Amino acid sequence: MTRTPFIAGNWKMNTNKASAVALAKAVAAGATSSAVQVGIAPPFVYLDAVSQVISGSSVLLGAQDVYFEGDGAFTGEISIAMLKDLGVKFVLTGHSERRHVLGESPTLIARKAKAVFDGGLILVHCVGEKLEQRDANQTLDVVKAQLDELASVPADISRLVIAYEPVWAIGTGRTASDAQAQEVHAFIRQHLATRFGKDVADAVRIQYGGSVKPDNARGLLSQTDIDGALVGGAALKADGFLAISAAAV
Ligand code: PGA
């Protein structure tokens, strides 16, 4: 089963309007290989500007978050329809900063994941353990519980991407070793197979995230069950991000 690698940049709460547009332009100009799918997720307020800059390119526009309700009195929130209006194609759910800094519960994350899927967008569902959980040998249990947030996502999961991001490796410069990452990726695929069947599990792309840089990307991306990367800090420079994309091919 060949899975087209998916390299996505999560810009988090970084850039301004001018730098977001410049970065998007440079990524769109450099992302020309059809052997790898490239995506970028700028802050909400720059989605429109970035969407215009990348239109006509192969780069997918992503959102870092969404609210699960269709519309109504939800001050400050953004709906799936609003994102689609701007050309968004994928949405992150369960990112560790939403879980652990912003305090999102598994129930809320599960609702968001279902809404993204039902809304016809690509769902990038993030899972990963904290350092104390890894040290207590709870990694696989934590990841399994976070995968189970997809319980109400239907069996057609052609639009599902999983991102494994050990929390201790995010923004710390400490990457999981190639073998540590592969072990959890293989577990994720196996768990998806029990839930959705082997064919579906074989087709789902599983990204690795956590301090992915041009110099460690090739080793990680060459692992059997690693099908791309979710890149934070290193996605803020076009050259480095494109080098990571090139390492996926
Ligand atoms: P990082 O972030 O690459 O800066 O570690 C990854 C992420 O949080 O998606």
mmCIF file of C-alpha atoms and ligand atoms in Angstrom:
data_model
loop_
_atom_site.group_PDB
_atom_site.id
_atom_site.type_symbol
_atom_site.label_atom_id
_atom_site.label_comp_id
_atom_site.label_asym_id
_atom_site.label_seq_id
_atom_site.Cartn_x
_atom_site.Cartn_y
_atom_site.Cartn_z
ATOM 1 C CA MET A 1 0.000 0.000 0.000
ATOM 2 C CA THR A 2 1.526 3.315 -1.030
ATOM 3 C CA ARG A 3 0.443 6.275 0.993
ATOM 4 C CA THR A 4 1.262 9.752 -0.325
ATOM 5 C CA PRO A 5 3.184 11.480 2.459
ATOM 6 C CA PHE A 6 1.485 14.522 3.953
ATOM 7 C CA ILE A 7 3.688 17.289 5.372
ATOM 8 C CA ALA A 8 1.656 19.929 7.206
ATOM 9 C CA GLY A 9 2.892 23.149 8.784
ATOM 10 C CA ASN A 10 1.159 24.264 11.964
ATOM 11 C CA TRP A 11 2.034 27.919 12.311
ATOM 12 C CA LYS A 12 0.377 28.166 15.756
ATOM 13 C CA MET A 13 0.067 31.784 17.044
ATOM 14 C CA ASN A 14 2.893 33.087 14.873
ATOM 15 C CA THR A 15 3.358 35.407 11.865
ATOM 16 C CA ASN A 16 1.649 38.678 11.004
ATOM 17 C CA LYS A 17 -0.327 39.401 7.869
ATOM 18 C CA ALA A 18 2.696 40.348 5.760
ATOM 19 C CA SER A 19 4.921 37.500 6.949
ATOM 20 C CA ALA A 20 2.082 34.953 6.623
ATOM 21 C CA VAL A 21 1.496 35.972 3.021
ATOM 22 C CA ALA A 22 5.232 35.906 2.229
ATOM 23 C CA LEU A 23 5.685 32.482 3.837
ATOM 24 C CA ALA A 24 2.655 31.036 2.052
ATOM 25 C CA LYS A 25 3.870 32.407 -1.258
ATOM 26 C CA ALA A 26 7.304 30.839 -0.825
ATOM 27 C CA VAL A 27 5.832 27.475 0.217
ATOM 28 C CA ALA A 28 3.436 27.453 -2.738
ATOM 29 C CA ALA A 29 6.262 28.268 -5.142
ATOM 30 C CA GLY A 30 8.443 25.463 -3.786
ATOM 31 C CA ALA A 31 5.865 22.715 -3.273
ATOM 32 C CA THR A 32 5.765 21.333 -6.768
ATOM 33 C CA SER A 33 6.288 17.591 -6.292
ATOM 34 C CA SER A 34 3.217 15.436 -6.789
ATOM 35 C CA ALA A 35 4.869 12.711 -4.686
ATOM 36 C CA VAL A 36 4.177 14.596 -1.457
ATOM 37 C CA GLN A 37 1.125 16.488 -0.218
ATOM 38 C CA VAL A 38 1.953 19.791 1.464
ATOM 39 C CA GLY A 39 -0.389 21.761 3.720
ATOM 40 C CA ILE A 40 -0.187 24.888 5.880
ATOM 41 C CA ALA A 41 -2.346 25.936 8.824
ATOM 42 C CA PRO A 42 -1.987 29.665 9.520
ATOM 43 C CA PRO A 43 -3.781 31.549 12.315
ATOM 44 C CA PHE A 44 -7.527 32.012 11.624
ATOM 45 C CA VAL A 45 -7.198 35.723 10.926
ATOM 46 C CA TYR A 46 -4.773 35.154 8.048
ATOM 47 C CA LEU A 47 -6.624 32.234 6.432
ATOM 48 C CA ASP A 48 -8.275 34.452 3.850
ATOM 49 C CA ALA A 49 -5.073 36.196 2.785
ATOM 50 C CA VAL A 50 -3.143 32.917 2.679
ATOM 51 C CA SER A 51 -5.950 31.211 0.777
ATOM 52 C CA GLN A 52 -5.685 33.788 -1.984
ATOM 53 C CA VAL A 53 -1.922 33.466 -2.199
ATOM 54 C CA ILE A 54 -1.914 29.660 -2.508
ATOM 55 C CA SER A 55 -4.926 29.343 -4.783
ATOM 56 C CA GLY A 56 -3.940 27.526 -7.949
ATOM 57 C CA SER A 57 -1.071 25.759 -6.168
ATOM 58 C CA SER A 58 -1.107 22.218 -4.786
ATOM 59 C CA VAL A 59 -0.770 23.404 -1.175
ATOM 60 C CA LEU A 60 -3.726 22.534 1.058
ATOM 61 C CA LEU A 61 -5.067 25.170 3.424
ATOM 62 C CA GLY A 62 -5.625 24.025 7.000
ATOM 63 C CA ALA A 63 -7.145 25.379 10.198
ATOM 64 C CA GLN A 64 -5.655 24.863 13.650
ATOM 65 C CA ASP A 65 -9.035 24.512 15.365
ATOM 66 C CA VAL A 66 -12.792 24.737 14.802
ATOM 67 C CA TYR A 67 -16.028 24.672 16.801
ATOM 68 C CA PHE A 68 -18.437 21.784 16.331
ATOM 69 C CA GLU A 69 -21.714 23.739 16.162
ATOM 70 C CA GLY A 70 -23.045 24.921 12.801
ATOM 71 C CA ASP A 71 -23.841 28.503 13.839
ATOM 72 C CA GLY A 72 -25.337 30.495 16.678
ATOM 73 C CA ALA A 73 -24.426 32.216 19.917
ATOM 74 C CA PHE A 74 -20.876 30.932 20.447
ATOM 75 C CA THR A 75 -18.839 34.082 20.978
ATOM 76 C CA GLY A 76 -15.378 33.897 19.511
ATOM 77 C CA GLU A 77 -15.831 30.554 17.798
ATOM 78 C CA ILE A 78 -15.431 29.580 14.120
ATOM 79 C CA SER A 79 -17.593 27.035 12.266
ATOM 80 C CA ILE A 80 -16.762 24.441 9.644
ATOM 81 C CA ALA A 81 -18.845 26.361 7.068
ATOM 82 C CA MET A 82 -16.807 29.514 7.710
ATOM 83 C CA LEU A 83 -13.576 27.583 7.173
ATOM 84 C CA LYS A 84 -14.884 26.002 3.967
ATOM 85 C CA ASP A 85 -15.891 29.440 2.755
ATOM 86 C CA LEU A 86 -12.214 30.415 2.863
ATOM 87 C CA GLY A 87 -10.974 27.298 1.095
ATOM 88 C CA VAL A 88 -9.862 25.315 4.137
ATOM 89 C CA LYS A 89 -9.336 21.620 3.341
ATOM 90 C CA PHE A 90 -8.045 20.153 6.625
ATOM 91 C CA VAL A 91 -8.515 20.838 10.327
ATOM 92 C CA LEU A 92 -6.442 19.809 13.351
ATOM 93 C CA THR A 93 -8.202 18.311 16.359
ATOM 94 C CA GLY A 94 -6.738 17.198 19.672
ATOM 95 C CA HIS A 95 -3.477 19.109 19.351
ATOM 96 C CA SER A 96 -1.574 18.857 22.630
ATOM 97 C CA GLU A 97 -1.685 22.618 23.145
ATOM 98 C CA ARG A 98 -5.485 22.538 22.848
ATOM 99 C CA ARG A 99 -5.593 19.573 25.226
ATOM 100 C CA HIS A 100 -3.076 20.680 27.828
ATOM 101 C CA VAL A 101 -2.727 24.473 27.548
ATOM 102 C CA LEU A 102 -6.284 25.410 26.570
ATOM 103 C CA GLY A 103 -7.867 22.573 28.556
ATOM 104 C CA GLU A 104 -10.017 20.899 25.876
ATOM 105 C CA SER A 105 -11.708 17.743 27.150
ATOM 106 C CA PRO A 106 -11.823 14.438 25.256
ATOM 107 C CA THR A 107 -15.591 14.970 24.824
ATOM 108 C CA LEU A 108 -15.119 18.356 23.185
ATOM 109 C CA ILE A 109 -12.320 17.017 20.979
ATOM 110 C CA ALA A 110 -14.495 14.068 19.913
ATOM 111 C CA ARG A 111 -17.307 16.454 18.922
ATOM 112 C CA LYS A 112 -14.941 18.615 16.923
ATOM 113 C CA ALA A 113 -13.468 15.579 15.151
ATOM 114 C CA LYS A 114 -16.904 14.347 14.149
ATOM 115 C CA ALA A 115 -17.914 17.802 12.923
ATOM 116 C CA VAL A 116 -14.791 18.087 10.768
ATOM 117 C CA PHE A 117 -15.404 14.684 9.274
ATOM 118 C CA ASP A 118 -19.130 15.212 8.757
ATOM 119 C CA GLY A 119 -18.354 18.597 7.194
ATOM 120 C CA GLY A 120 -16.410 16.877 4.419
ATOM 121 C CA LEU A 121 -12.971 18.141 5.417
ATOM 122 C CA ILE A 122 -9.770 16.202 6.066
ATOM 123 C CA LEU A 123 -9.419 15.515 9.770
ATOM 124 C CA VAL A 124 -5.920 15.573 11.264
ATOM 125 C CA HIS A 125 -6.451 14.090 14.707
ATOM 126 C CA CYS A 126 -3.488 14.548 17.048
ATOM 127 C CA VAL A 127 -2.559 12.097 19.780
ATOM 128 C CA GLY A 128 0.422 11.787 22.079
ATOM 129 C CA GLU A 129 1.594 11.161 25.613
ATOM 130 C CA LYS A 130 3.159 13.489 28.163
ATOM 131 C CA LEU A 131 6.631 12.764 29.517
ATOM 132 C CA GLU A 132 5.368 11.416 32.845
ATOM 133 C CA GLN A 133 3.000 9.095 30.975
ATOM 134 C CA ARG A 134 5.857 7.754 28.852
ATOM 135 C CA ASP A 135 7.986 7.276 31.972
ATOM 136 C CA ALA A 136 5.093 5.380 33.613
ATOM 137 C CA ASN A 137 4.778 3.102 30.551
ATOM 138 C CA GLN A 138 1.337 4.508 29.724
ATOM 139 C CA THR A 139 2.118 5.694 26.194
ATOM 140 C CA LEU A 140 0.056 3.126 24.302
ATOM 141 C CA ASP A 141 -2.915 3.408 26.696
ATOM 142 C CA VAL A 142 -2.960 7.194 26.352
ATOM 143 C CA VAL A 143 -2.737 7.014 22.565
ATOM 144 C CA LYS A 144 -5.468 4.374 22.422
ATOM 145 C CA ALA A 145 -7.836 6.514 24.521
ATOM 146 C CA GLN A 146 -7.172 9.508 22.272
ATOM 147 C CA LEU A 147 -7.814 7.408 19.152
ATOM 148 C CA ASP A 148 -11.091 6.336 20.732
ATOM 149 C CA GLU A 149 -12.206 9.971 20.528
ATOM 150 C CA LEU A 150 -12.916 9.003 16.915
ATOM 151 C CA ALA A 151 -15.622 6.560 18.040
ATOM 152 C CA SER A 152 -18.367 8.470 16.257
ATOM 153 C CA VAL A 153 -16.364 9.035 13.092
ATOM 154 C CA PRO A 154 -17.853 6.706 10.472
ATOM 155 C CA ALA A 155 -16.063 3.733 8.963
ATOM 156 C CA ASP A 156 -15.345 5.647 5.735
ATOM 157 C CA ILE A 157 -12.142 7.187 6.886
ATOM 158 C CA SER A 158 -10.536 8.156 3.609
ATOM 159 C CA ARG A 159 -10.306 11.692 4.971
ATOM 160 C CA LEU A 160 -8.674 10.738 8.235
ATOM 161 C CA VAL A 161 -5.069 11.537 9.128
ATOM 162 C CA ILE A 162 -3.574 10.768 12.535
ATOM 163 C CA ALA A 163 -0.696 12.832 13.904
ATOM 164 C CA TYR A 164 1.367 11.189 16.632
ATOM 165 C CA GLU A 165 3.038 13.926 18.633
ATOM 166 C CA PRO A 166 4.676 12.997 21.925
ATOM 167 C CA VAL A 167 4.078 16.064 24.088
ATOM 168 C CA TRP A 168 7.646 15.987 25.413
ATOM 169 C CA ALA A 169 8.964 16.408 21.874
ATOM 170 C CA ILE A 170 6.851 19.416 20.884
ATOM 171 C CA GLY A 171 8.791 22.666 20.725
ATOM 172 C CA THR A 172 11.506 21.204 22.969
ATOM 173 C CA GLY A 173 14.104 20.237 20.393
ATOM 174 C CA ARG A 174 13.828 16.666 21.761
ATOM 175 C CA THR A 175 12.601 14.353 19.026
ATOM 176 C CA ALA A 176 11.485 10.786 19.535
ATOM 177 C CA SER A 177 14.042 8.427 18.068
ATOM 178 C CA ASP A 178 13.103 6.855 14.748
ATOM 179 C CA ALA A 179 12.445 3.560 16.545
ATOM 180 C CA GLN A 180 10.395 5.143 19.369
ATOM 181 C CA ALA A 181 8.203 6.889 16.816
ATOM 182 C CA GLN A 182 7.818 3.821 14.584
ATOM 183 C CA GLU A 183 6.758 1.692 17.571
ATOM 184 C CA VAL A 184 3.833 3.987 18.372
ATOM 185 C CA HIS A 185 2.911 4.455 14.699
ATOM 186 C CA ALA A 186 2.729 0.688 14.219
ATOM 187 C CA PHE A 187 0.526 0.448 17.317
ATOM 188 C CA ILE A 188 -1.781 3.172 15.956
ATOM 189 C CA ARG A 189 -2.161 1.361 12.632
ATOM 190 C CA GLN A 190 -2.854 -1.899 14.410
ATOM 191 C CA HIS A 191 -5.477 -0.249 16.618
ATOM 192 C CA LEU A 192 -7.139 1.357 13.576
ATOM 193 C CA ALA A 193 -7.230 -2.096 11.953
ATOM 194 C CA THR A 194 -9.176 -3.582 14.873
ATOM 195 C CA ARG A 195 -11.660 -0.741 14.682
ATOM 196 C CA PHE A 196 -11.993 -0.090 10.926
ATOM 197 C CA GLY A 197 -10.466 -3.155 9.277
ATOM 198 C CA LYS A 198 -7.042 -3.738 7.775
ATOM 199 C CA ASP A 199 -7.685 -2.127 4.382
ATOM 200 C CA VAL A 200 -8.703 1.142 5.961
ATOM 201 C CA ALA A 201 -5.843 1.053 8.475
ATOM 202 C CA ASP A 202 -3.377 0.429 5.651
ATOM 203 C CA ALA A 203 -4.647 3.494 3.798
ATOM 204 C CA VAL A 204 -4.662 5.974 6.683
ATOM 205 C CA ARG A 205 -1.721 8.335 6.842
ATOM 206 C CA ILE A 206 -0.024 8.731 10.208
ATOM 207 C CA GLN A 207 2.118 11.831 10.608
ATOM 208 C CA TYR A 208 4.837 12.278 13.205
ATOM 209 C CA GLY A 209 5.166 15.610 14.982
ATOM 210 C CA GLY A 210 7.466 17.063 17.605
ATOM 211 C CA SER A 211 10.634 19.021 16.769
ATOM 212 C CA VAL A 212 10.778 17.736 13.193
ATOM 213 C CA LYS A 213 13.613 19.561 11.436
ATOM 214 C CA PRO A 214 15.339 19.210 8.049
ATOM 215 C CA ASP A 215 18.152 17.221 9.659
ATOM 216 C CA ASN A 216 16.006 14.601 11.409
ATOM 217 C CA ALA A 217 13.157 14.372 8.895
ATOM 218 C CA ARG A 218 14.649 11.756 6.602
ATOM 219 C CA GLY A 219 15.233 9.197 9.353
ATOM 220 C CA LEU A 220 11.722 9.608 10.747
ATOM 221 C CA LEU A 221 10.009 9.662 7.366
ATOM 222 C CA SER A 222 11.758 6.518 6.195
ATOM 223 C CA GLN A 223 10.055 4.446 8.921
ATOM 224 C CA THR A 224 7.443 1.987 7.622
ATOM 225 C CA ASP A 225 4.448 3.518 9.379
ATOM 226 C CA ILE A 226 5.419 7.196 9.293
ATOM 227 C CA ASP A 227 3.591 8.861 6.411
ATOM 228 C CA GLY A 228 4.392 12.494 6.887
ATOM 229 C CA ALA A 229 5.000 15.148 9.490
ATOM 230 C CA LEU A 230 3.147 17.813 11.410
ATOM 231 C CA VAL A 231 5.695 20.575 11.730
ATOM 232 C CA GLY A 232 5.551 23.533 14.120
ATOM 233 C CA GLY A 233 8.636 25.714 14.584
ATOM 234 C CA ALA A 234 10.414 24.524 11.459
ATOM 235 C CA ALA A 235 7.351 25.373 9.331
ATOM 236 C CA LEU A 236 7.910 29.089 9.905
ATOM 237 C CA LYS A 237 10.805 29.208 7.431
ATOM 238 C CA ALA A 238 9.963 28.212 3.869
ATOM 239 C CA ASP A 239 13.404 26.724 3.111
ATOM 240 C CA GLY A 240 13.395 24.400 6.098
ATOM 241 C CA PHE A 241 9.783 23.391 5.621
ATOM 242 C CA LEU A 242 10.366 22.606 1.948
ATOM 243 C CA ALA A 243 13.484 20.622 2.882
ATOM 244 C CA ILE A 244 11.348 18.518 5.249
ATOM 245 C CA SER A 245 8.811 18.012 2.431
ATOM 246 C CA ALA A 246 11.601 16.928 0.099
ATOM 247 C CA ALA A 247 12.801 14.407 2.686
ATOM 248 C CA ALA A 248 9.422 12.654 2.485
ATOM 249 C CA VAL A 249 9.906 11.598 -1.121
HETATM 250 P P1 PGA B 1 7.216 21.607 16.823
HETATM 251 O O1 PGA B 1 5.615 21.524 16.921
HETATM 252 O O2 PGA B 1 7.587 21.110 15.449
HETATM 253 O O3 PGA B 1 7.543 23.057 17.043
HETATM 254 O O4 PGA B 1 7.751 20.722 17.896
HETATM 255 C C1 PGA B 1 4.914 20.446 16.370
HETATM 256 C C2 PGA B 1 3.441 20.589 16.629
HETATM 257 O O5 PGA B 1 3.049 21.008 17.726
HETATM 258 O O6 PGA B 1 2.605 20.294 15.749
#
